[in-house]
Amino acid sequence: MLRASPVYTMTWPGTFCEEKRCTKEPNYFTVHGLWPNYENGKWPAFCNSSYPFNVDEIEDILPTMNKVRTRRQGLWSQRCVALDEQGLNTQFAFLLLCPFVAQIWPDVLSSHNGNWLWSHEWSKHGTCAKPVLNGEHEYFSKALALYDVLNPTEVFIQNGIVPSNEKTYDLDTVLNVLVTSFGHTFQVSCQESGEDLFQIEYCLQKDFQGRSCGSQLNGNCKKEIRIPA
């Protein structure tokens, strides 16, 4: 039973893959998970071992979870998909023209097979989401819907914050861009001793409207940060 409020977590793969062996490295924010969290910072986990992940329950939404998609239509849609298939989706022009082409919930680790990440997120967090989200299909469907609302990739691009291994960005500028778009509903965290943006956690109410994460928008990031390409 959910006695906590949801936290929706998005990861920057370029930072995650600095310390991991990845088979793919998307150049946009991807879903990490949707987690019931207590206000004290702790969370319930693995709440129902009798309800294991079953990919058949989400068969109708697999094209959204697991394949390239785009909200753009017509010629641009065809060009974006073609660029992605050619492996050109890390180029700046692609990010400008095709901000909505995304495999939004990929498992990028080379050590994982099949649907490991989805199975893990469901078993650890999704089974604890009841009664707000009842069942696997509701859990994954809500996480996908939130991506369209909370994905910061295009917001960053529109404000000149683009992936780079050399350029750094003032943390206050990054936070102000996020606040303008999403309010004080998030907290950022970094890796590499606080230098590289890693995750954004959005704090939500049980109706999935935003709420404050507390007084600190910055978890552990330095004053100047990178968004690794």
mmCIF file with all atom_site columns, C-alpha atoms in Angstrom:
data_model
loop_
_atom_site.group_PDB
_atom_site.id
_atom_site.type_symbol
_atom_site.label_atom_id
_atom_site.label_alt_id
_atom_site.label_comp_id
_atom_site.label_asym_id
_atom_site.label_entity_id
_atom_site.label_seq_id
_atom_site.pdbx_PDB_ins_code
_atom_site.Cartn_x
_atom_site.Cartn_y
_atom_site.Cartn_z
_atom_site.occupancy
_atom_site.B_iso_or_equiv
_atom_site.pdbx_formal_charge
_atom_site.auth_seq_id
_atom_site.auth_comp_id
_atom_site.auth_asym_id
_atom_site.auth_atom_id
_atom_site.pdbx_PDB_model_num
ATOM 1   C CA . MET A 1 1   ? 0.000  0.000   0.000   1.00 0.00 ? 1   MET A CA 1
ATOM 2   C CA . LEU A 1 2   ? 1.380  3.378   -1.005  1.00 0.00 ? 2   LEU A CA 1
ATOM 3   C CA . ARG A 1 3   ? 2.081  5.463   2.078   1.00 0.00 ? 3   ARG A CA 1
ATOM 4   C CA . ALA A 1 4   ? 4.433  7.730   0.212   1.00 0.00 ? 4   ALA A CA 1
ATOM 5   C CA . SER A 1 5   ? 4.418  10.223  -2.630  1.00 0.00 ? 5   SER A CA 1
ATOM 6   C CA . PRO A 1 6   ? 5.852  9.479   -6.078  1.00 0.00 ? 6   PRO A CA 1
ATOM 7   C CA . VAL A 1 7   ? 9.264  10.595  -7.241  1.00 0.00 ? 7   VAL A CA 1
ATOM 8   C CA . TYR A 1 8   ? 9.862  10.503  -11.000 1.00 0.00 ? 8   TYR A CA 1
ATOM 9   C CA . THR A 1 9   ? 13.515 10.100  -11.861 1.00 0.00 ? 9   THR A CA 1
ATOM 10  C CA . MET A 1 10  ? 15.211 10.884  -15.162 1.00 0.00 ? 10  MET A CA 1
ATOM 11  C CA . THR A 1 11  ? 18.848 10.075  -15.962 1.00 0.00 ? 11  THR A CA 1
ATOM 12  C CA . TRP A 1 12  ? 21.411 11.674  -18.244 1.00 0.00 ? 12  TRP A CA 1
ATOM 13  C CA . PRO A 1 13  ? 23.008 8.597   -19.926 1.00 0.00 ? 13  PRO A CA 1
ATOM 14  C CA . GLY A 1 14  ? 26.215 10.423  -20.844 1.00 0.00 ? 14  GLY A CA 1
ATOM 15  C CA . THR A 1 15  ? 27.046 10.730  -17.152 1.00 0.00 ? 15  THR A CA 1
ATOM 16  C CA . PHE A 1 16  ? 25.747 7.319   -16.140 1.00 0.00 ? 16  PHE A CA 1
ATOM 17  C CA . CYS A 1 17  ? 27.904 5.648   -18.793 1.00 0.00 ? 17  CYS A CA 1
ATOM 18  C CA . GLU A 1 18  ? 31.097 7.348   -17.620 1.00 0.00 ? 18  GLU A CA 1
ATOM 19  C CA . GLU A 1 19  ? 31.380 4.723   -14.890 1.00 0.00 ? 19  GLU A CA 1
ATOM 20  C CA . LYS A 1 20  ? 29.574 1.849   -16.630 1.00 0.00 ? 20  LYS A CA 1
ATOM 21  C CA . ARG A 1 21  ? 29.970 -0.284  -19.724 1.00 0.00 ? 21  ARG A CA 1
ATOM 22  C CA . CYS A 1 22  ? 27.064 0.732   -21.930 1.00 0.00 ? 22  CYS A CA 1
ATOM 23  C CA . THR A 1 23  ? 25.806 -0.713  -25.186 1.00 0.00 ? 23  THR A CA 1
ATOM 24  C CA . LYS A 1 24  ? 24.078 2.544   -26.090 1.00 0.00 ? 24  LYS A CA 1
ATOM 25  C CA . GLU A 1 25  ? 24.343 6.108   -24.875 1.00 0.00 ? 25  GLU A CA 1
ATOM 26  C CA . PRO A 1 26  ? 21.287 8.222   -25.734 1.00 0.00 ? 26  PRO A CA 1
ATOM 27  C CA . ASN A 1 27  ? 21.935 11.962  -25.908 1.00 0.00 ? 27  ASN A CA 1
ATOM 28  C CA . TYR A 1 28  ? 18.706 12.914  -24.166 1.00 0.00 ? 28  TYR A CA 1
ATOM 29  C CA . PHE A 1 29  ? 17.201 12.318  -20.740 1.00 0.00 ? 29  PHE A CA 1
ATOM 30  C CA . THR A 1 30  ? 15.757 8.856   -20.224 1.00 0.00 ? 30  THR A CA 1
ATOM 31  C CA . VAL A 1 31  ? 13.433 7.383   -17.620 1.00 0.00 ? 31  VAL A CA 1
ATOM 32  C CA . HIS A 1 32  ? 15.055 5.740   -14.637 1.00 0.00 ? 32  HIS A CA 1
ATOM 33  C CA . GLY A 1 33  ? 11.897 5.013   -12.696 1.00 0.00 ? 33  GLY A CA 1
ATOM 34  C CA . LEU A 1 34  ? 8.796  6.067   -10.822 1.00 0.00 ? 34  LEU A CA 1
ATOM 35  C CA . TRP A 1 35  ? 9.373  5.562   -7.110  1.00 0.00 ? 35  TRP A CA 1
ATOM 36  C CA . PRO A 1 36  ? 7.111  5.814   -4.052  1.00 0.00 ? 36  PRO A CA 1
ATOM 37  C CA . ASN A 1 37  ? 9.221  7.721   -1.499  1.00 0.00 ? 37  ASN A CA 1
ATOM 38  C CA . TYR A 1 38  ? 8.650  8.665   2.127   1.00 0.00 ? 38  TYR A CA 1
ATOM 39  C CA . GLU A 1 39  ? 9.177  12.264  3.225   1.00 0.00 ? 39  GLU A CA 1
ATOM 40  C CA . ASN A 1 40  ? 12.119 11.165  5.385   1.00 0.00 ? 40  ASN A CA 1
ATOM 41  C CA . GLY A 1 41  ? 14.019 10.156  2.263   1.00 0.00 ? 41  GLY A CA 1
ATOM 42  C CA . LYS A 1 42  ? 13.462 6.419   2.621   1.00 0.00 ? 42  LYS A CA 1
ATOM 43  C CA . TRP A 1 43  ? 11.216 4.287   0.449   1.00 0.00 ? 43  TRP A CA 1
ATOM 44  C CA . PRO A 1 44  ? 9.330  1.005   0.410   1.00 0.00 ? 44  PRO A CA 1
ATOM 45  C CA . ALA A 1 45  ? 10.756 -1.687  -1.836  1.00 0.00 ? 45  ALA A CA 1
ATOM 46  C CA . PHE A 1 46  ? 9.891  -5.143  -3.173  1.00 0.00 ? 46  PHE A CA 1
ATOM 47  C CA . CYS A 1 47  ? 6.366  -5.033  -1.794  1.00 0.00 ? 47  CYS A CA 1
ATOM 48  C CA . ASN A 1 48  ? 4.851  -8.039  -3.581  1.00 0.00 ? 48  ASN A CA 1
ATOM 49  C CA . SER A 1 49  ? 7.073  -10.932 -4.628  1.00 0.00 ? 49  SER A CA 1
ATOM 50  C CA . SER A 1 50  ? 3.986  -12.832 -5.803  1.00 0.00 ? 50  SER A CA 1
ATOM 51  C CA . TYR A 1 51  ? 3.471  -10.314 -8.641  1.00 0.00 ? 51  TYR A CA 1
ATOM 52  C CA . PRO A 1 52  ? 6.591  -10.614 -10.844 1.00 0.00 ? 52  PRO A CA 1
ATOM 53  C CA . PHE A 1 53  ? 7.138  -8.557  -13.968 1.00 0.00 ? 53  PHE A CA 1
ATOM 54  C CA . ASN A 1 54  ? 5.255  -9.914  -16.977 1.00 0.00 ? 54  ASN A CA 1
ATOM 55  C CA . VAL A 1 55  ? 6.059  -8.237  -20.284 1.00 0.00 ? 55  VAL A CA 1
ATOM 56  C CA . ASP A 1 56  ? 2.779  -9.500  -21.757 1.00 0.00 ? 56  ASP A CA 1
ATOM 57  C CA . GLU A 1 57  ? 0.861  -7.104  -19.487 1.00 0.00 ? 57  GLU A CA 1
ATOM 58  C CA . ILE A 1 58  ? 2.407  -4.102  -21.223 1.00 0.00 ? 58  ILE A CA 1
ATOM 59  C CA . GLU A 1 59  ? 2.477  -5.470  -24.756 1.00 0.00 ? 59  GLU A CA 1
ATOM 60  C CA . ASP A 1 60  ? 0.370  -2.603  -26.119 1.00 0.00 ? 60  ASP A CA 1
ATOM 61  C CA . ILE A 1 61  ? 2.783  0.084   -24.839 1.00 0.00 ? 61  ILE A CA 1
ATOM 62  C CA . LEU A 1 62  ? 6.034  -1.660  -25.760 1.00 0.00 ? 62  LEU A CA 1
ATOM 63  C CA . PRO A 1 63  ? 6.400  0.375   -28.989 1.00 0.00 ? 63  PRO A CA 1
ATOM 64  C CA . THR A 1 64  ? 6.563  3.496   -26.833 1.00 0.00 ? 64  THR A CA 1
ATOM 65  C CA . MET A 1 65  ? 8.902  2.018   -24.243 1.00 0.00 ? 65  MET A CA 1
ATOM 66  C CA . ASN A 1 66  ? 11.276 0.135   -26.455 1.00 0.00 ? 66  ASN A CA 1
ATOM 67  C CA . LYS A 1 67  ? 11.412 1.686   -29.920 1.00 0.00 ? 67  LYS A CA 1
ATOM 68  C CA . VAL A 1 68  ? 12.221 4.966   -31.578 1.00 0.00 ? 68  VAL A CA 1
ATOM 69  C CA . ARG A 1 69  ? 9.195  7.207   -31.732 1.00 0.00 ? 69  ARG A CA 1
ATOM 70  C CA . THR A 1 70  ? 8.502  10.829  -32.620 1.00 0.00 ? 70  THR A CA 1
ATOM 71  C CA . ARG A 1 71  ? 5.676  13.292  -32.106 1.00 0.00 ? 71  ARG A CA 1
ATOM 72  C CA . ARG A 1 72  ? 6.704  15.166  -35.243 1.00 0.00 ? 72  ARG A CA 1
ATOM 73  C CA . GLN A 1 73  ? 4.819  14.216  -38.362 1.00 0.00 ? 73  GLN A CA 1
ATOM 74  C CA . GLY A 1 74  ? 5.508  14.135  -42.081 1.00 0.00 ? 74  GLY A CA 1
ATOM 75  C CA . LEU A 1 75  ? 8.902  14.633  -43.664 1.00 0.00 ? 75  LEU A CA 1
ATOM 76  C CA . TRP A 1 76  ? 10.699 15.682  -40.490 1.00 0.00 ? 76  TRP A CA 1
ATOM 77  C CA . SER A 1 77  ? 9.523  12.530  -38.753 1.00 0.00 ? 77  SER A CA 1
ATOM 78  C CA . GLN A 1 78  ? 10.946 10.383  -41.555 1.00 0.00 ? 78  GLN A CA 1
ATOM 79  C CA . ARG A 1 79  ? 14.249 12.267  -41.512 1.00 0.00 ? 79  ARG A CA 1
ATOM 80  C CA . CYS A 1 80  ? 14.583 12.004  -37.736 1.00 0.00 ? 80  CYS A CA 1
ATOM 81  C CA . VAL A 1 81  ? 14.002 8.270   -37.698 1.00 0.00 ? 81  VAL A CA 1
ATOM 82  C CA . ALA A 1 82  ? 16.464 7.848   -40.571 1.00 0.00 ? 82  ALA A CA 1
ATOM 83  C CA . LEU A 1 83  ? 19.140 9.827   -38.715 1.00 0.00 ? 83  LEU A CA 1
ATOM 84  C CA . ASP A 1 84  ? 18.571 7.767   -35.593 1.00 0.00 ? 84  ASP A CA 1
ATOM 85  C CA . GLU A 1 85  ? 18.892 4.509   -37.503 1.00 0.00 ? 85  GLU A CA 1
ATOM 86  C CA . GLN A 1 86  ? 22.212 5.747   -38.953 1.00 0.00 ? 86  GLN A CA 1
ATOM 87  C CA . GLY A 1 87  ? 23.567 6.388   -35.462 1.00 0.00 ? 87  GLY A CA 1
ATOM 88  C CA . LEU A 1 88  ? 23.621 10.156  -35.988 1.00 0.00 ? 88  LEU A CA 1
ATOM 89  C CA . ASN A 1 89  ? 21.375 10.952  -33.026 1.00 0.00 ? 89  ASN A CA 1
ATOM 90  C CA . THR A 1 90  ? 24.166 12.498  -30.963 1.00 0.00 ? 90  THR A CA 1
ATOM 91  C CA . GLN A 1 91  ? 24.748 15.380  -33.352 1.00 0.00 ? 91  GLN A CA 1
ATOM 92  C CA . PHE A 1 92  ? 23.635 18.867  -32.399 1.00 0.00 ? 92  PHE A CA 1
ATOM 93  C CA . ALA A 1 93  ? 21.520 19.259  -35.551 1.00 0.00 ? 93  ALA A CA 1
ATOM 94  C CA . PHE A 1 94  ? 19.625 16.116  -34.653 1.00 0.00 ? 94  PHE A CA 1
ATOM 95  C CA . LEU A 1 95  ? 18.895 17.451  -31.178 1.00 0.00 ? 95  LEU A CA 1
ATOM 96  C CA . LEU A 1 96  ? 17.530 20.683  -32.622 1.00 0.00 ? 96  LEU A CA 1
ATOM 97  C CA . LEU A 1 97  ? 15.423 19.120  -35.358 1.00 0.00 ? 97  LEU A CA 1
ATOM 98  C CA . CYS A 1 98  ? 14.359 15.900  -33.644 1.00 0.00 ? 98  CYS A CA 1
ATOM 99  C CA . PRO A 1 99  ? 13.903 16.602  -29.921 1.00 0.00 ? 99  PRO A CA 1
ATOM 100 C CA . PHE A 1 100 ? 11.136 14.044  -29.557 1.00 0.00 ? 100 PHE A CA 1
ATOM 101 C CA . VAL A 1 101 ? 12.806 11.038  -31.152 1.00 0.00 ? 101 VAL A CA 1
ATOM 102 C CA . ALA A 1 102 ? 13.605 8.791   -28.236 1.00 0.00 ? 102 ALA A CA 1
ATOM 103 C CA . GLN A 1 103 ? 13.800 5.337   -26.817 1.00 0.00 ? 103 GLN A CA 1
ATOM 104 C CA . ILE A 1 104 ? 12.617 6.773   -23.577 1.00 0.00 ? 104 ILE A CA 1
ATOM 105 C CA . TRP A 1 105 ? 13.180 3.917   -21.145 1.00 0.00 ? 105 TRP A CA 1
ATOM 106 C CA . PRO A 1 106 ? 16.229 2.008   -22.402 1.00 0.00 ? 106 PRO A CA 1
ATOM 107 C CA . ASP A 1 107 ? 18.495 -0.296  -20.446 1.00 0.00 ? 107 ASP A CA 1
ATOM 108 C CA . VAL A 1 108 ? 21.898 0.926   -21.577 1.00 0.00 ? 108 VAL A CA 1
ATOM 109 C CA . LEU A 1 109 ? 24.102 -1.488  -19.647 1.00 0.00 ? 109 LEU A CA 1
ATOM 110 C CA . SER A 1 110 ? 25.982 -4.142  -21.581 1.00 0.00 ? 110 SER A CA 1
ATOM 111 C CA . SER A 1 111 ? 25.737 -6.528  -18.618 1.00 0.00 ? 111 SER A CA 1
ATOM 112 C CA . HIS A 1 112 ? 21.940 -6.661  -18.752 1.00 0.00 ? 112 HIS A CA 1
ATOM 113 C CA . ASN A 1 113 ? 19.819 -8.793  -21.014 1.00 0.00 ? 113 ASN A CA 1
ATOM 114 C CA . GLY A 1 114 ? 16.243 -8.486  -22.194 1.00 0.00 ? 114 GLY A CA 1
ATOM 115 C CA . ASN A 1 115 ? 13.902 -6.473  -19.977 1.00 0.00 ? 115 ASN A CA 1
ATOM 116 C CA . TRP A 1 116 ? 16.100 -6.385  -16.877 1.00 0.00 ? 116 TRP A CA 1
ATOM 117 C CA . LEU A 1 117 ? 15.615 -2.704  -16.063 1.00 0.00 ? 117 LEU A CA 1
ATOM 118 C CA . TRP A 1 118 ? 11.841 -2.787  -16.446 1.00 0.00 ? 118 TRP A CA 1
ATOM 119 C CA . SER A 1 119 ? 11.625 -5.959  -14.376 1.00 0.00 ? 119 SER A CA 1
ATOM 120 C CA . HIS A 1 120 ? 13.805 -4.423  -11.668 1.00 0.00 ? 120 HIS A CA 1
ATOM 121 C CA . GLU A 1 121 ? 11.872 -1.149  -11.518 1.00 0.00 ? 121 GLU A CA 1
ATOM 122 C CA . TRP A 1 122 ? 8.561  -2.998  -11.334 1.00 0.00 ? 122 TRP A CA 1
ATOM 123 C CA . SER A 1 123 ? 9.669  -5.473  -8.657  1.00 0.00 ? 123 SER A CA 1
ATOM 124 C CA . LYS A 1 124 ? 11.407 -2.880  -6.485  1.00 0.00 ? 124 LYS A CA 1
ATOM 125 C CA . HIS A 1 125 ? 9.151  0.154   -6.916  1.00 0.00 ? 125 HIS A CA 1
ATOM 126 C CA . GLY A 1 126 ? 6.078  -0.639  -8.994  1.00 0.00 ? 126 GLY A CA 1
ATOM 127 C CA . THR A 1 127 ? 4.835  -3.301  -6.584  1.00 0.00 ? 127 THR A CA 1
ATOM 128 C CA . CYS A 1 128 ? 4.785  -0.610  -3.892  1.00 0.00 ? 128 CYS A CA 1
ATOM 129 C CA . ALA A 1 129 ? 2.674  1.859   -5.903  1.00 0.00 ? 129 ALA A CA 1
ATOM 130 C CA . LYS A 1 130 ? -0.724 0.432   -4.982  1.00 0.00 ? 130 LYS A CA 1
ATOM 131 C CA . PRO A 1 131 ? -3.382 1.859   -4.523  1.00 0.00 ? 131 PRO A CA 1
ATOM 132 C CA . VAL A 1 132 ? -2.337 4.950   -6.492  1.00 0.00 ? 132 VAL A CA 1
ATOM 133 C CA . LEU A 1 133 ? -1.291 2.796   -9.425  1.00 0.00 ? 133 LEU A CA 1
ATOM 134 C CA . ASN A 1 134 ? -2.936 -0.598  -9.552  1.00 0.00 ? 134 ASN A CA 1
ATOM 135 C CA . GLY A 1 135 ? -0.961 -3.107  -11.520 1.00 0.00 ? 135 GLY A CA 1
ATOM 136 C CA . GLU A 1 136 ? 1.925  -3.232  -13.933 1.00 0.00 ? 136 GLU A CA 1
ATOM 137 C CA . HIS A 1 137 ? 0.135  -1.644  -16.877 1.00 0.00 ? 137 HIS A CA 1
ATOM 138 C CA . GLU A 1 138 ? -0.956 1.421   -14.883 1.00 0.00 ? 138 GLU A CA 1
ATOM 139 C CA . TYR A 1 139 ? 2.518  1.820   -13.436 1.00 0.00 ? 139 TYR A CA 1
ATOM 140 C CA . PHE A 1 140 ? 4.373  1.816   -16.740 1.00 0.00 ? 140 PHE A CA 1
ATOM 141 C CA . SER A 1 141 ? 1.680  3.815   -18.562 1.00 0.00 ? 141 SER A CA 1
ATOM 142 C CA . LYS A 1 142 ? 1.891  6.602   -15.985 1.00 0.00 ? 142 LYS A CA 1
ATOM 143 C CA . ALA A 1 143 ? 5.678  6.674   -16.177 1.00 0.00 ? 143 ALA A CA 1
ATOM 144 C CA . LEU A 1 144 ? 5.509  7.044   -19.956 1.00 0.00 ? 144 LEU A CA 1
ATOM 145 C CA . ALA A 1 145 ? 2.887  9.806   -19.745 1.00 0.00 ? 145 ALA A CA 1
ATOM 146 C CA . LEU A 1 146 ? 5.032  11.753  -17.276 1.00 0.00 ? 146 LEU A CA 1
ATOM 147 C CA . TYR A 1 147 ? 7.948  11.714  -19.693 1.00 0.00 ? 147 TYR A CA 1
ATOM 148 C CA . ASP A 1 148 ? 6.084  13.959  -22.121 1.00 0.00 ? 148 ASP A CA 1
ATOM 149 C CA . VAL A 1 149 ? 5.376  16.416  -19.303 1.00 0.00 ? 149 VAL A CA 1
ATOM 150 C CA . LEU A 1 150 ? 8.693  16.422  -17.433 1.00 0.00 ? 150 LEU A CA 1
ATOM 151 C CA . ASN A 1 151 ? 11.383 15.665  -20.020 1.00 0.00 ? 151 ASN A CA 1
ATOM 152 C CA . PRO A 1 152 ? 13.852 18.594  -19.806 1.00 0.00 ? 152 PRO A CA 1
ATOM 153 C CA . THR A 1 153 ? 15.874 17.769  -22.943 1.00 0.00 ? 153 THR A CA 1
ATOM 154 C CA . GLU A 1 154 ? 14.229 20.272  -25.303 1.00 0.00 ? 154 GLU A CA 1
ATOM 155 C CA . VAL A 1 155 ? 13.957 22.908  -22.570 1.00 0.00 ? 155 VAL A CA 1
ATOM 156 C CA . PHE A 1 156 ? 17.728 22.790  -22.154 1.00 0.00 ? 156 PHE A CA 1
ATOM 157 C CA . ILE A 1 157 ? 18.350 22.968  -25.910 1.00 0.00 ? 157 ILE A CA 1
ATOM 158 C CA . GLN A 1 158 ? 16.039 25.959  -26.278 1.00 0.00 ? 158 GLN A CA 1
ATOM 159 C CA . ASN A 1 159 ? 18.100 27.749  -23.616 1.00 0.00 ? 159 ASN A CA 1
ATOM 160 C CA . GLY A 1 160 ? 21.469 26.930  -25.163 1.00 0.00 ? 160 GLY A CA 1
ATOM 161 C CA . ILE A 1 161 ? 22.322 24.150  -22.716 1.00 0.00 ? 161 ILE A CA 1
ATOM 162 C CA . VAL A 1 162 ? 23.560 21.375  -24.984 1.00 0.00 ? 162 VAL A CA 1
ATOM 163 C CA . PRO A 1 163 ? 25.688 18.292  -24.340 1.00 0.00 ? 163 PRO A CA 1
ATOM 164 C CA . SER A 1 164 ? 29.419 18.886  -24.397 1.00 0.00 ? 164 SER A CA 1
ATOM 165 C CA . ASN A 1 165 ? 32.494 17.191  -22.961 1.00 0.00 ? 165 ASN A CA 1
ATOM 166 C CA . GLU A 1 166 ? 34.329 20.520  -22.745 1.00 0.00 ? 166 GLU A CA 1
ATOM 167 C CA . LYS A 1 167 ? 31.811 23.234  -21.978 1.00 0.00 ? 167 LYS A CA 1
ATOM 168 C CA . THR A 1 168 ? 30.525 23.802  -18.456 1.00 0.00 ? 168 THR A CA 1
ATOM 169 C CA . TYR A 1 169 ? 27.357 25.543  -17.337 1.00 0.00 ? 169 TYR A CA 1
ATOM 170 C CA . ASP A 1 170 ? 26.642 27.672  -14.316 1.00 0.00 ? 170 ASP A CA 1
ATOM 171 C CA . LEU A 1 171 ? 24.544 25.545  -11.971 1.00 0.00 ? 171 LEU A CA 1
ATOM 172 C CA . ASP A 1 172 ? 22.264 28.448  -11.033 1.00 0.00 ? 172 ASP A CA 1
ATOM 173 C CA . THR A 1 173 ? 21.514 28.997  -14.730 1.00 0.00 ? 173 THR A CA 1
ATOM 174 C CA . VAL A 1 174 ? 20.607 25.334  -15.146 1.00 0.00 ? 174 VAL A CA 1
ATOM 175 C CA . LEU A 1 175 ? 18.406 25.389  -12.060 1.00 0.00 ? 175 LEU A CA 1
ATOM 176 C CA . ASN A 1 176 ? 16.659 28.591  -13.184 1.00 0.00 ? 176 ASN A CA 1
ATOM 177 C CA . VAL A 1 177 ? 15.841 27.015  -16.554 1.00 0.00 ? 177 VAL A CA 1
ATOM 178 C CA . LEU A 1 178 ? 14.293 24.035  -14.770 1.00 0.00 ? 178 LEU A CA 1
ATOM 179 C CA . VAL A 1 179 ? 12.384 26.214  -12.291 1.00 0.00 ? 179 VAL A CA 1
ATOM 180 C CA . THR A 1 180 ? 10.929 28.317  -15.117 1.00 0.00 ? 180 THR A CA 1
ATOM 181 C CA . SER A 1 181 ? 9.584  25.192  -16.817 1.00 0.00 ? 181 SER A CA 1
ATOM 182 C CA . PHE A 1 182 ? 8.740  22.923  -13.892 1.00 0.00 ? 182 PHE A CA 1
ATOM 183 C CA . GLY A 1 183 ? 8.591  25.051  -10.748 1.00 0.00 ? 183 GLY A CA 1
ATOM 184 C CA . HIS A 1 184 ? 10.326 24.114  -7.506  1.00 0.00 ? 184 HIS A CA 1
ATOM 185 C CA . THR A 1 185 ? 9.399  20.462  -7.925  1.00 0.00 ? 185 THR A CA 1
ATOM 186 C CA . PHE A 1 186 ? 12.775 18.806  -8.470  1.00 0.00 ? 186 PHE A CA 1
ATOM 187 C CA . GLN A 1 187 ? 16.245 18.097  -7.181  1.00 0.00 ? 187 GLN A CA 1
ATOM 188 C CA . VAL A 1 188 ? 19.325 17.531  -9.320  1.00 0.00 ? 188 VAL A CA 1
ATOM 189 C CA . SER A 1 189 ? 22.245 15.266  -8.533  1.00 0.00 ? 189 SER A CA 1
ATOM 190 C CA . CYS A 1 190 ? 25.679 14.837  -10.093 1.00 0.00 ? 190 CYS A CA 1
ATOM 191 C CA . GLN A 1 191 ? 28.486 12.297  -10.478 1.00 0.00 ? 191 GLN A CA 1
ATOM 192 C CA . GLU A 1 192 ? 32.241 12.719  -10.977 1.00 0.00 ? 192 GLU A CA 1
ATOM 193 C CA . SER A 1 193 ? 32.640 14.548  -7.651  1.00 0.00 ? 193 SER A CA 1
ATOM 194 C CA . GLY A 1 194 ? 29.667 16.766  -8.424  1.00 0.00 ? 194 GLY A CA 1
ATOM 195 C CA . GLU A 1 195 ? 30.866 17.953  -11.824 1.00 0.00 ? 195 GLU A CA 1
ATOM 196 C CA . ASP A 1 196 ? 28.564 16.069  -14.248 1.00 0.00 ? 196 ASP A CA 1
ATOM 197 C CA . LEU A 1 197 ? 24.770 16.258  -14.208 1.00 0.00 ? 197 LEU A CA 1
ATOM 198 C CA . PHE A 1 198 ? 23.429 12.776  -13.505 1.00 0.00 ? 198 PHE A CA 1
ATOM 199 C CA . GLN A 1 199 ? 19.760 12.741  -12.515 1.00 0.00 ? 199 GLN A CA 1
ATOM 200 C CA . ILE A 1 200 ? 16.726 14.935  -12.001 1.00 0.00 ? 200 ILE A CA 1
ATOM 201 C CA . GLU A 1 201 ? 14.188 13.751  -9.458  1.00 0.00 ? 201 GLU A CA 1
ATOM 202 C CA . TYR A 1 202 ? 10.719 15.294  -9.729  1.00 0.00 ? 202 TYR A CA 1
ATOM 203 C CA . CYS A 1 203 ? 8.664  15.256  -6.545  1.00 0.00 ? 203 CYS A CA 1
ATOM 204 C CA . LEU A 1 204 ? 4.968  14.585  -7.137  1.00 0.00 ? 204 LEU A CA 1
ATOM 205 C CA . GLN A 1 205 ? 1.771  14.402  -5.163  1.00 0.00 ? 205 GLN A CA 1
ATOM 206 C CA . LYS A 1 206 ? -0.382 11.299  -5.291  1.00 0.00 ? 206 LYS A CA 1
ATOM 207 C CA . ASP A 1 207 ? -2.381 12.903  -8.097  1.00 0.00 ? 207 ASP A CA 1
ATOM 208 C CA . PHE A 1 208 ? 0.943  13.367  -9.944  1.00 0.00 ? 208 PHE A CA 1
ATOM 209 C CA . GLN A 1 209 ? 0.921  17.140  -9.721  1.00 0.00 ? 209 GLN A CA 1
ATOM 210 C CA . GLY A 1 210 ? 4.219  18.702  -8.710  1.00 0.00 ? 210 GLY A CA 1
ATOM 211 C CA . ARG A 1 211 ? 5.192  19.345  -5.110  1.00 0.00 ? 211 ARG A CA 1
ATOM 212 C CA . SER A 1 212 ? 8.255  20.770  -3.421  1.00 0.00 ? 212 SER A CA 1
ATOM 213 C CA . CYS A 1 213 ? 11.205 18.449  -2.880  1.00 0.00 ? 213 CYS A CA 1
ATOM 214 C CA . GLY A 1 214 ? 12.324 20.594  0.048   1.00 0.00 ? 214 GLY A CA 1
ATOM 215 C CA . SER A 1 215 ? 14.498 23.654  0.371   1.00 0.00 ? 215 SER A CA 1
ATOM 216 C CA . GLN A 1 216 ? 17.413 22.372  -1.730  1.00 0.00 ? 216 GLN A CA 1
ATOM 217 C CA . LEU A 1 217 ? 17.130 22.102  -5.512  1.00 0.00 ? 217 LEU A CA 1
ATOM 218 C CA . ASN A 1 218 ? 20.759 20.978  -5.670  1.00 0.00 ? 218 ASN A CA 1
ATOM 219 C CA . GLY A 1 219 ? 21.661 17.615  -4.242  1.00 0.00 ? 219 GLY A CA 1
ATOM 220 C CA . ASN A 1 220 ? 25.440 17.465  -4.624  1.00 0.00 ? 220 ASN A CA 1
ATOM 221 C CA . CYS A 1 221 ? 26.411 19.414  -7.769  1.00 0.00 ? 221 CYS A CA 1
ATOM 222 C CA . LYS A 1 222 ? 29.220 21.949  -7.970  1.00 0.00 ? 222 LYS A CA 1
ATOM 223 C CA . LYS A 1 223 ? 28.739 25.538  -9.110  1.00 0.00 ? 223 LYS A CA 1
ATOM 224 C CA . GLU A 1 224 ? 29.885 24.664  -12.633 1.00 0.00 ? 224 GLU A CA 1
ATOM 225 C CA . ILE A 1 225 ? 28.670 21.420  -14.218 1.00 0.00 ? 225 ILE A CA 1
ATOM 226 C CA . ARG A 1 226 ? 28.956 19.520  -17.482 1.00 0.00 ? 226 ARG A CA 1
ATOM 227 C CA . ILE A 1 227 ? 26.350 17.588  -19.445 1.00 0.00 ? 227 ILE A CA 1
ATOM 228 C CA . PRO A 1 228 ? 28.638 15.024  -21.100 1.00 0.00 ? 228 PRO A CA 1
ATOM 229 C CA . ALA A 1 229 ? 28.040 14.260  -24.772 1.00 0.00 ? 229 ALA A CA 1
#
